Coordinates of N, CA and C in Angstrom, one line a residue:
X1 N -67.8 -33.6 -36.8 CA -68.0 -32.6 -35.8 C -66.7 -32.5 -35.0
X2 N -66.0 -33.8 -34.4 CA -65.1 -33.6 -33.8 C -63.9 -32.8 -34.9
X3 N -63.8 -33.2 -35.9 CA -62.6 -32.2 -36.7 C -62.8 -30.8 -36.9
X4 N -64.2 -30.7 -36.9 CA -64.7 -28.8 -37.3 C -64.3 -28.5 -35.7
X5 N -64.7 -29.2 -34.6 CA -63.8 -28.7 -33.4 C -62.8 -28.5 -32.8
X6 N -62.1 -29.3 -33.5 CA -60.6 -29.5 -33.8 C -59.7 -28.0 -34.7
X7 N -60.7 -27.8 -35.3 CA -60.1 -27.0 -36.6 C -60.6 -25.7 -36.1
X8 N -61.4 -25.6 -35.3 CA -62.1 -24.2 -34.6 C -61.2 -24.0 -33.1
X9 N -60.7 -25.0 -32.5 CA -60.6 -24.9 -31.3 C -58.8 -25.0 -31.7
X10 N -57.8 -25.0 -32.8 CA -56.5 -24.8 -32.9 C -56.1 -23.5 -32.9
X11 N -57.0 -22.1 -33.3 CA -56.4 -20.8 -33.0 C -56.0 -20.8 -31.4
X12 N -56.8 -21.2 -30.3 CA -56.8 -21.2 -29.0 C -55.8 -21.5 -28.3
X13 N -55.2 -22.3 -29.2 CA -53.8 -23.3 -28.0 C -52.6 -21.9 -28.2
X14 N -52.3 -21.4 -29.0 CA -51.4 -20.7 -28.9 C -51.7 -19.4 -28.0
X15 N -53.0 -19.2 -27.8 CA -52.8 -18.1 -26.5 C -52.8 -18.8 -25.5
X16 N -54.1 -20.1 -25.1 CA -53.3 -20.6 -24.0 C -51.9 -20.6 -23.5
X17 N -51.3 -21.2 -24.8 CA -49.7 -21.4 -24.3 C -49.2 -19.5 -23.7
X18 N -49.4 -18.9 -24.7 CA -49.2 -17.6 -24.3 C -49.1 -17.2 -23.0
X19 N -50.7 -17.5 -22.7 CA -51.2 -17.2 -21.1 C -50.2 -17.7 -20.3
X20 N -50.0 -18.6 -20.3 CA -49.0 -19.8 -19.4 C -47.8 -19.3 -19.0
X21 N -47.6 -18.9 -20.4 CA -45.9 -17.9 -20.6 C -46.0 -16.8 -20.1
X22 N -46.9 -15.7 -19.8 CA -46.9 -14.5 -19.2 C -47.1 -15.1 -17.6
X23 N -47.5 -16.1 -17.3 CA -47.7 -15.7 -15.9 C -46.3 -15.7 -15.0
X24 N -45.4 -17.1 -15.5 CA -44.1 -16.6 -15.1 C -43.5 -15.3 -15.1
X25 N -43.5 -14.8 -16.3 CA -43.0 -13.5 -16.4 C -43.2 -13.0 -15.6
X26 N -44.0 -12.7 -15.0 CA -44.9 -11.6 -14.0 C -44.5 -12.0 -12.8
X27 N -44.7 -13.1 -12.5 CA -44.4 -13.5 -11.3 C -42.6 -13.4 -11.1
X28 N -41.7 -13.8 -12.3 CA -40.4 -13.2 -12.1 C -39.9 -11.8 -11.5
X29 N -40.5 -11.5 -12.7 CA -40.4 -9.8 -12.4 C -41.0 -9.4 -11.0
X30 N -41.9 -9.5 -10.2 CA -42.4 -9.4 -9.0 C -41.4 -10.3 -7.9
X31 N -40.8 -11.4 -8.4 CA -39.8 -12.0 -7.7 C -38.4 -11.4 -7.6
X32 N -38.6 -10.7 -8.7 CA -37.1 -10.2 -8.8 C -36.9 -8.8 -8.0
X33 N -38.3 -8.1 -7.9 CA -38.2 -6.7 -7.3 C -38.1 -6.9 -5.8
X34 N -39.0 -8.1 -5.4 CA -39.2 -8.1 -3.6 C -37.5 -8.9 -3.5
X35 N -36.6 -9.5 -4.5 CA -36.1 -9.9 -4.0 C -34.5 -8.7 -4.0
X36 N -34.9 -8.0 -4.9 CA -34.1 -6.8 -4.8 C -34.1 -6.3 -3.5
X37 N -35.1 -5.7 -3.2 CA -35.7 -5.3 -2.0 C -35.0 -6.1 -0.5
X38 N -35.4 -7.3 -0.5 CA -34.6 -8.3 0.4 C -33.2 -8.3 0.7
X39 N -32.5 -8.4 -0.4 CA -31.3 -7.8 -0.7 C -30.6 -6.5 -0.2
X40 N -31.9 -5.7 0.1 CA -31.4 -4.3 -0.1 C -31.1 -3.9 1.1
X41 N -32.1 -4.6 2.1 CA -32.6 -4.4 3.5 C -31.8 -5.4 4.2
X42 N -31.2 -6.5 3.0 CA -30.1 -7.9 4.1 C -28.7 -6.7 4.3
X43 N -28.7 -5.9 2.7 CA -27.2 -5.3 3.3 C -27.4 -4.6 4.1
X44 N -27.9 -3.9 4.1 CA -28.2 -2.6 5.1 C -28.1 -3.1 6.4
X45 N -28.9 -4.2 6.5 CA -28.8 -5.1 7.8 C -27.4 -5.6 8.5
X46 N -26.8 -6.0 7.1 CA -25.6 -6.8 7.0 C -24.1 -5.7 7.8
X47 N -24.6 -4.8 7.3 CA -23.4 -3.4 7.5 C -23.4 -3.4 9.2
X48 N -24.6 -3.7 9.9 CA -24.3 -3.4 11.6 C -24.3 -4.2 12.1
X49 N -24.8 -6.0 11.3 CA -24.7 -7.5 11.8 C -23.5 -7.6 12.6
X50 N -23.7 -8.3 13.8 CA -22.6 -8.8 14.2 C -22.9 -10.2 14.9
X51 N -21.5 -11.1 14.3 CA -21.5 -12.5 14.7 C -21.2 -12.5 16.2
X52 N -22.0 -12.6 17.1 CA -22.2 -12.5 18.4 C -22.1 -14.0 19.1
X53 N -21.7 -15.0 18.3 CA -22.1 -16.0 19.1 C -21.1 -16.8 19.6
X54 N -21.4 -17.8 21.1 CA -20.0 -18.0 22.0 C -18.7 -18.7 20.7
X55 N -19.4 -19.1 19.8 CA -18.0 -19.9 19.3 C -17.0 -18.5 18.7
X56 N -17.5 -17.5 18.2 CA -16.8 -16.3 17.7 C -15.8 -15.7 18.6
X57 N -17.0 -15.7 20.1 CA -16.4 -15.0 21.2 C -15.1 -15.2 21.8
X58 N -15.2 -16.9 21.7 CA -14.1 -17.9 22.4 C -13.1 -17.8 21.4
X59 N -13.3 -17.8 19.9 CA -11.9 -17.4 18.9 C -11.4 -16.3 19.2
X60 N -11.8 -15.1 19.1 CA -11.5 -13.8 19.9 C -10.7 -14.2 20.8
X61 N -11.2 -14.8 21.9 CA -10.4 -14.7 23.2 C -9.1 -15.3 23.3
X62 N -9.4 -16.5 22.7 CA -8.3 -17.6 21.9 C -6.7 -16.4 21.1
X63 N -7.6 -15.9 20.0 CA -6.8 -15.1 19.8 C -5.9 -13.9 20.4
X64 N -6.9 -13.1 21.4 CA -6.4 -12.2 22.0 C -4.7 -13.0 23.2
X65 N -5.3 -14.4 23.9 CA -4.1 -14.5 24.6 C -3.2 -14.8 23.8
X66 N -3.2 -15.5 22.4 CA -2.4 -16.3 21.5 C -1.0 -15.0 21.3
X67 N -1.7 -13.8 20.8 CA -0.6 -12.8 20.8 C -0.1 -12.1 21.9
X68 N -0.6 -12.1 22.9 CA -0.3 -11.6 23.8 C 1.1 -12.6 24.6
X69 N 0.6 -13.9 24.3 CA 1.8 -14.8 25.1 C 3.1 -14.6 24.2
X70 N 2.6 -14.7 22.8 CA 3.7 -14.5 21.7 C 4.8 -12.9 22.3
X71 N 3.9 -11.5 22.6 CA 4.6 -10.5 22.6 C 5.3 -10.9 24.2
X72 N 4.4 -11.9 24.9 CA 5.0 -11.4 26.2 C 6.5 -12.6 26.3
X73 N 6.4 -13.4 25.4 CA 7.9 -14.2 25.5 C 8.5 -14.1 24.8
X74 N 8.1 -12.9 23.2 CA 9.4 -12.2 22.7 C 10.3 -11.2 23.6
X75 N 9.3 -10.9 24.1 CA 9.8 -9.5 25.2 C 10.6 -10.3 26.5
X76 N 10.2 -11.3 27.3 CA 11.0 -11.7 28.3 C 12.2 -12.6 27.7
X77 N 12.4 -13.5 26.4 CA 13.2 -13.8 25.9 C 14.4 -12.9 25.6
X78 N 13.6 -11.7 24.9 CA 15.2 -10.9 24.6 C 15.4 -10.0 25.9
X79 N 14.8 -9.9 27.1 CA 15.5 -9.0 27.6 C 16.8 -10.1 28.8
X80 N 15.9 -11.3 28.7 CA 17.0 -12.8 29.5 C 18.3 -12.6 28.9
X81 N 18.4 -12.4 27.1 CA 19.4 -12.6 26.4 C 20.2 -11.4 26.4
X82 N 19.7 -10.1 26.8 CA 20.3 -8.9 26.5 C 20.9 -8.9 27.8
X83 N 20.4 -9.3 29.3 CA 21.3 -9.2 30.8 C 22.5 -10.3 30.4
X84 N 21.8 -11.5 30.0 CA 23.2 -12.7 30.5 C 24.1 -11.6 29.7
X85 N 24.2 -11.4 28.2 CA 25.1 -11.2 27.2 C 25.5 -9.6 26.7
X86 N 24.4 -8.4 27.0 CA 24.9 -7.3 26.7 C 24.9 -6.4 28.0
X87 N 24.5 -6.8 29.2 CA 24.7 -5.6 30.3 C 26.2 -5.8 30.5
X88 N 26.8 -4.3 31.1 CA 27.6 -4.2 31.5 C 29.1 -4.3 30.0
X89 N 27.7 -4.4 28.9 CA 29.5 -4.4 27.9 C 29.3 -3.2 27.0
X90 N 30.1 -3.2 26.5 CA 29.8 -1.9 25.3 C 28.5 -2.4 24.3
X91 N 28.4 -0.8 23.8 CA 26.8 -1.2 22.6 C 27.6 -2.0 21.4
X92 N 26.5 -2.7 21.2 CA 26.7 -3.2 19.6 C 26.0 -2.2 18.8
X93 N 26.6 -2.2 17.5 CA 26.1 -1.2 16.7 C 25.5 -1.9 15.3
X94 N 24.4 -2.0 15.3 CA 23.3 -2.0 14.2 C 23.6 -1.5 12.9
X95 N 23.3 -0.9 13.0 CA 23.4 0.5 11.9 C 24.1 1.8 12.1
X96 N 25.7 1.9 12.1 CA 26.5 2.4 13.2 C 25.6 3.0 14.1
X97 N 25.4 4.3 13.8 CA 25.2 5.4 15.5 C 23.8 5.5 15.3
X98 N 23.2 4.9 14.3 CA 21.6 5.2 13.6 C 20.9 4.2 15.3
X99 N 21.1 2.9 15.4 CA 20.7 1.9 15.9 C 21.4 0.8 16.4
X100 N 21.7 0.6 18.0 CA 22.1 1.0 18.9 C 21.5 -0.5 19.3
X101 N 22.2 -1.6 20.1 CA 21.4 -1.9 21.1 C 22.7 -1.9 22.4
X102 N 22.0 -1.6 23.4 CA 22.7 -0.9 24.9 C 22.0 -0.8 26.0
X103 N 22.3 -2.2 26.8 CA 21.3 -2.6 28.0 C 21.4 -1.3 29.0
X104 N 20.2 -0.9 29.5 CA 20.2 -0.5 30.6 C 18.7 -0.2 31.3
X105 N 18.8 0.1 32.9 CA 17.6 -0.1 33.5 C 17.0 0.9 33.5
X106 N 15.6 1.1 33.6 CA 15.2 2.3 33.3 C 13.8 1.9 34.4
X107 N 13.9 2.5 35.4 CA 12.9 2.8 36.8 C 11.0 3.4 36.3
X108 N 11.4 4.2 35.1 CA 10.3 4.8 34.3 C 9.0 4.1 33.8
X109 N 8.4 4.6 33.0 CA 7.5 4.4 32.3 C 8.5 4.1 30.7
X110 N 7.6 3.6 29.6 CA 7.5 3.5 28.1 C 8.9 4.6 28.2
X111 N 10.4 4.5 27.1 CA 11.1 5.0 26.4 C 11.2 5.8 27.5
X112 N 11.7 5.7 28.9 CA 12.6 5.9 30.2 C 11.9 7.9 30.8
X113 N 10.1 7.7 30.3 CA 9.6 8.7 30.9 C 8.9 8.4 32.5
X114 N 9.4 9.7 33.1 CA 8.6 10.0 34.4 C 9.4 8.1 35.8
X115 N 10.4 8.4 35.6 CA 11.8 7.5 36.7 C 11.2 7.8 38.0
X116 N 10.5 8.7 38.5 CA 10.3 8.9 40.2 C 8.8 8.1 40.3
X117 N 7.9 7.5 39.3 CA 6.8 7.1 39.6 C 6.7 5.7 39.2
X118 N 8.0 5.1 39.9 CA 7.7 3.4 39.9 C 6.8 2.5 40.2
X119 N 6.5 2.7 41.2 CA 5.0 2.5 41.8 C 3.6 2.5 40.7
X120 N 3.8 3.9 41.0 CA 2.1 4.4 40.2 C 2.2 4.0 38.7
X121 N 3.2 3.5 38.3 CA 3.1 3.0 36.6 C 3.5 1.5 37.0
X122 N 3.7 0.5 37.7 CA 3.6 -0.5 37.9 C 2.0 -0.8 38.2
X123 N 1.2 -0.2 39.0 CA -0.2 -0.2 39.5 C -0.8 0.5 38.0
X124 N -0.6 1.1 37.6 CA -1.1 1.6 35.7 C -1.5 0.2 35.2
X125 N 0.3 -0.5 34.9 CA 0.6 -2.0 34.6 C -0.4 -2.9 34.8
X126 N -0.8 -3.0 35.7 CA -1.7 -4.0 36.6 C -3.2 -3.7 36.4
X127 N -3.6 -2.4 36.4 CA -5.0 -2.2 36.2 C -5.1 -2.5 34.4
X128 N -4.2 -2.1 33.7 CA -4.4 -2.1 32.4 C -4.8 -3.7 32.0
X129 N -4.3 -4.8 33.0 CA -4.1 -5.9 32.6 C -5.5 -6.5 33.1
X130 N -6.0 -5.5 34.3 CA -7.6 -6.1 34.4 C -8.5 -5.7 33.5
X131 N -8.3 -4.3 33.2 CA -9.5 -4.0 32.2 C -9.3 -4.8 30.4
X132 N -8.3 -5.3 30.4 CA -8.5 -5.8 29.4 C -9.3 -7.4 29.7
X133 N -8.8 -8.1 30.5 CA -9.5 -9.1 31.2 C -10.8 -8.7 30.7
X134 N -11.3 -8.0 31.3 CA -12.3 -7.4 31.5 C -13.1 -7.3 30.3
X135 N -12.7 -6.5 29.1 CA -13.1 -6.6 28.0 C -13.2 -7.9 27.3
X136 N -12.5 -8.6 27.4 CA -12.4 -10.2 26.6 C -13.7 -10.3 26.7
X137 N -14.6 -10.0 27.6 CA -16.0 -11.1 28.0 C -16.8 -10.2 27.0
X138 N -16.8 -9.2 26.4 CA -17.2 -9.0 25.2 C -16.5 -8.7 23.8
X139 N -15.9 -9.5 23.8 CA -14.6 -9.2 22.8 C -15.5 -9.9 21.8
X140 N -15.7 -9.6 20.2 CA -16.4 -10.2 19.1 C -15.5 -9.3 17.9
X141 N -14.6 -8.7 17.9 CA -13.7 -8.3 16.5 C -12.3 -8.7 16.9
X142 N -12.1 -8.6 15.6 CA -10.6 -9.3 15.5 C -10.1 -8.7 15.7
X143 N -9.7 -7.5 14.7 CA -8.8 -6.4 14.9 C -8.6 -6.0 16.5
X144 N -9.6 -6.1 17.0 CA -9.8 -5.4 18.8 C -8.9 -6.8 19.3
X145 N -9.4 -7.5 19.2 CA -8.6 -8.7 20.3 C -6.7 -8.3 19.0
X146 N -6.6 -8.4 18.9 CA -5.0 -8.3 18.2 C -4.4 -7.3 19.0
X147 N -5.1 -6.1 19.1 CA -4.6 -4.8 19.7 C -4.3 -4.8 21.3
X148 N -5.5 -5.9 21.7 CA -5.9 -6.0 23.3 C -4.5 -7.0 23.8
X149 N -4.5 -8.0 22.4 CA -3.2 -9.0 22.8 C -1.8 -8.3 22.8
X150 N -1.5 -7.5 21.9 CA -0.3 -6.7 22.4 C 0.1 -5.6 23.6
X151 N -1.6 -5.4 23.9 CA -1.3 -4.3 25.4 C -1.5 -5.4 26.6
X152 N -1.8 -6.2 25.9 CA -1.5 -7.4 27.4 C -0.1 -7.7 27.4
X153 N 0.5 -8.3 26.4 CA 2.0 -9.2 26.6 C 2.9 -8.0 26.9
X154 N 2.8 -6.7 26.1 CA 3.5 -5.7 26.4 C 3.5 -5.6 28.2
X155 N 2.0 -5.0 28.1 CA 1.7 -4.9 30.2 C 2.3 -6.3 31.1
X156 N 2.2 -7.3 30.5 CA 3.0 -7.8 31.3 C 4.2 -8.3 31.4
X157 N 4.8 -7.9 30.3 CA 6.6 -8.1 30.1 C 7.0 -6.9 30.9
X158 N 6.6 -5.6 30.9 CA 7.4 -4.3 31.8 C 6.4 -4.8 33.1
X159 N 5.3 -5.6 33.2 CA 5.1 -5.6 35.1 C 6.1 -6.6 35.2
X160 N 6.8 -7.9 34.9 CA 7.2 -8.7 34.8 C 8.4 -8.2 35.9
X161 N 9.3 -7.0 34.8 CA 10.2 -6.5 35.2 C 10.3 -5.8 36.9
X162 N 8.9 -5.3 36.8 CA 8.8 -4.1 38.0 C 9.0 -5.2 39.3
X163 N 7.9 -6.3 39.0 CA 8.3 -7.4 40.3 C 9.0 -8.0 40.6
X164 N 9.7 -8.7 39.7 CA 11.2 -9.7 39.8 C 12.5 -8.9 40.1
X165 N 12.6 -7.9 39.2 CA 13.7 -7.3 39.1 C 14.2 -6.3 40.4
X166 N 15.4 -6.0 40.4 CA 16.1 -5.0 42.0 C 15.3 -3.6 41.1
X167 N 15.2 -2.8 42.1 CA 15.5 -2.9 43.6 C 14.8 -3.6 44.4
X168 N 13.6 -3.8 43.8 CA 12.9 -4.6 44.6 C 11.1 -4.8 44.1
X169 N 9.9 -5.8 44.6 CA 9.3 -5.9 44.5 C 8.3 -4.7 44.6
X170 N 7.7 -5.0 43.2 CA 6.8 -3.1 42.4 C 7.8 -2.1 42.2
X171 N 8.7 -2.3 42.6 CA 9.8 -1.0 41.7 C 10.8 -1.5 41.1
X172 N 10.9 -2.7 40.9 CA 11.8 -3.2 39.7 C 12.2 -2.3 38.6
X173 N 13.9 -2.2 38.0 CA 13.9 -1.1 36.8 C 13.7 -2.4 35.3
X174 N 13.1 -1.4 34.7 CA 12.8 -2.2 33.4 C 13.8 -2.4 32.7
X175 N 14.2 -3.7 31.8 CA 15.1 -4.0 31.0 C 14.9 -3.2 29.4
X176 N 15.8 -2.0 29.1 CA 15.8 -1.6 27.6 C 16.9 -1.6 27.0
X177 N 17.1 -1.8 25.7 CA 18.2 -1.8 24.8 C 18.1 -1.4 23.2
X178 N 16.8 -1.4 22.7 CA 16.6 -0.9 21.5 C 17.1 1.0 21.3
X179 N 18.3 1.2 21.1 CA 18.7 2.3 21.5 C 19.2 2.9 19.9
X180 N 17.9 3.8 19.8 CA 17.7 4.8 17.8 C 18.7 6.0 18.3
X181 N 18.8 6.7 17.4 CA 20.2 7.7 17.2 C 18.9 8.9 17.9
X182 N 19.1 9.5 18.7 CA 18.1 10.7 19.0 C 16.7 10.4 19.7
X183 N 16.4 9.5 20.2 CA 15.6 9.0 20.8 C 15.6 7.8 21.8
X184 N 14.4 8.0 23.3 CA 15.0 7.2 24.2 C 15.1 5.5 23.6
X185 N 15.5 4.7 24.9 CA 16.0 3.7 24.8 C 14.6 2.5 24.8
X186 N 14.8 1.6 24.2 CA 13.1 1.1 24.8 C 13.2 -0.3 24.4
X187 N 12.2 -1.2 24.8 CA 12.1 -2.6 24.6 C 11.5 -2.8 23.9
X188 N 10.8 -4.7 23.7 CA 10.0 -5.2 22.7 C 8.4 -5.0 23.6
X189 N 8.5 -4.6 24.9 CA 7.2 -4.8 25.5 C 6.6 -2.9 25.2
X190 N 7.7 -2.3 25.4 CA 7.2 -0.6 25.0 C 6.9 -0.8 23.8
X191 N 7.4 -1.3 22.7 CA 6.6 -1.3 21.1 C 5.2 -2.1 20.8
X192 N 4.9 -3.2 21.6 CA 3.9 -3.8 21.9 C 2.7 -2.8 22.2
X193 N 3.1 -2.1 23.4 CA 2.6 -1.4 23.9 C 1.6 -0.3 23.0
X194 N 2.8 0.3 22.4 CA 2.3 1.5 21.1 C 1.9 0.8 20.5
X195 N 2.5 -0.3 19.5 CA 1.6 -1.0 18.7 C -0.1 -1.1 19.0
X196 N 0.1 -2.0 19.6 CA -1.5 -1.9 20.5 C -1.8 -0.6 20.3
X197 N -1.5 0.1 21.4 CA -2.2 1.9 21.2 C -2.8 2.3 20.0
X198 N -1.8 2.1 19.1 CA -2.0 3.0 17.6 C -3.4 2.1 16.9
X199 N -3.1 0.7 17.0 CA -4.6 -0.2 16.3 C -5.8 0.3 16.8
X200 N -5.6 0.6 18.7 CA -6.8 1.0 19.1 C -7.3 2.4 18.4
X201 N -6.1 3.4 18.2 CA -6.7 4.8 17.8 C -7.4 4.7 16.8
X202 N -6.9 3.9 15.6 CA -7.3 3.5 14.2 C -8.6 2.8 14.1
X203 N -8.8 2.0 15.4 CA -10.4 1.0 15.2 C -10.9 2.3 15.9
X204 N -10.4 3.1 17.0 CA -11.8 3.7 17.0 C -12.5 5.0 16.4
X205 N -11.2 5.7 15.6 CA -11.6 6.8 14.8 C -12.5 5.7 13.5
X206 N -12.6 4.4 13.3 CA -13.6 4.1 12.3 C -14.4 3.5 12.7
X207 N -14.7 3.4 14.2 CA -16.1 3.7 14.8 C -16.2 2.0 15.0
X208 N -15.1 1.5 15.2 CA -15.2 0.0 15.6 C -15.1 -0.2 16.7
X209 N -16.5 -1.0 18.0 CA -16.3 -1.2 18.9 C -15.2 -2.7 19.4
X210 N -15.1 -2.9 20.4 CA -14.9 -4.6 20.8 C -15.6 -5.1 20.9
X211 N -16.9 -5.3 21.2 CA -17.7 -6.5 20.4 C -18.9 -6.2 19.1
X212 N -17.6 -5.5 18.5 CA -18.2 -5.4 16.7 C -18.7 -4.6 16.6
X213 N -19.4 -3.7 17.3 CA -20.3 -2.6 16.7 C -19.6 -2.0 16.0
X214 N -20.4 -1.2 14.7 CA -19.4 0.1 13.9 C -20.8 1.1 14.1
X215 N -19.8 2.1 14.1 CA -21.2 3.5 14.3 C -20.6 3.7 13.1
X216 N -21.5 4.5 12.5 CA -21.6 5.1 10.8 C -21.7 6.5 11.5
X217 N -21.4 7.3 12.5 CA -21.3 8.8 12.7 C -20.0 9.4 11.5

């Protein structure tokens, strides 16, 4: 009896096993779609995520002064080195008449524009240096803190000049000597300056805030 059950009951094991085998299947394929799905909805998610948290924040900020001190003691470095050694002497020539360096003071704003508003572009200087302050406390992109750090060290290498320097306190004339064949005279703190500017135009025509948001408009 047991062998005729034996011998009756051996067609059976191979669908069992069968059965067994299809249920993974099914269950894969159903794993694989919700996990498509998961996937689909992490990127989508992923594209407006932003790492918001204090340790990010404080790299950001870390970094934003890190360049900022770098631009602001390239900039007071060479303009120390350009009074003791190039005021008052003839230009050195670079690239003969192409590029130029040739100390002189400039009362102005950025590349020796607008000389009668020493004041009101030294007070420019100074607000620019709070609102970036200001931004740091939500600063969470990189690119933004880099840009923020050169309009800082720039802003305060030319306020640097406005207060220390004659004639006197807030009208100080700015130290420039980067002097191109056809164009004004300017420093390392005016290119800082632009520099910064131009990153900021570029993050924000691609819709990058300072603390991370991207708009997809």
């Amino acid at each position: 009896m047991a062998e005729a059950e034996s011998i009756i009951g051996t067609p059976d094991i191979p669908e069992a096993e069968g059965d067994e085998g299809t249920e993974p299947e099914q269950s894969d394929g159903a794993g694989a779609s919700d996990g498509q799905a998961a996937d689909s909805a992490a990127a989508e998610d992923g594209e407006a995520a932003v790492d918001r948290s204090p340790a990010t924040r404080r790299r950001r900020i870390i970094l934003l002064f890190c360049v900022a001190v770098l631009a602001y003691l390239l900039d007071l470095g060479s303009k120390m080195l350009v009074v003791a050694k190039l005021e008052h002497q003839e230009p050195i020539e670079i690239f003969g008449s192409w590029l130029r360096l040739d100390a002189i003071r400039n009362a102005g704003a950025a590349f020796g524009i607008g000389e009668a508003f020493t004041i009101i572009f030294t007070i420019i200087a100074a607000t620019v240096i709070v609102v970036i302050a200001r931004l740091a406390r939500k600063l969470y992109s990189l690119p933004w803190a880099i840009a923020l750090g050169l309009l800082l060290g720039g802003a305060l290498g030319n306020l640097t000049d406005r207060i220390f320097r004659a004639p006197g306190v807030m009208e100080g004339a700015v130290v420039d000597f980067i002097a191109p064949a056809h164009f004004a005279v300017f420093n390392l703190a005016d290119s800082s300056i632009v520099c910064g500017g131009i990153l900021i135009v570029i993050l924000s025509f691609k819709g990058l805030d300072p603390d991370g948001t991207v708009h997809k408009d």
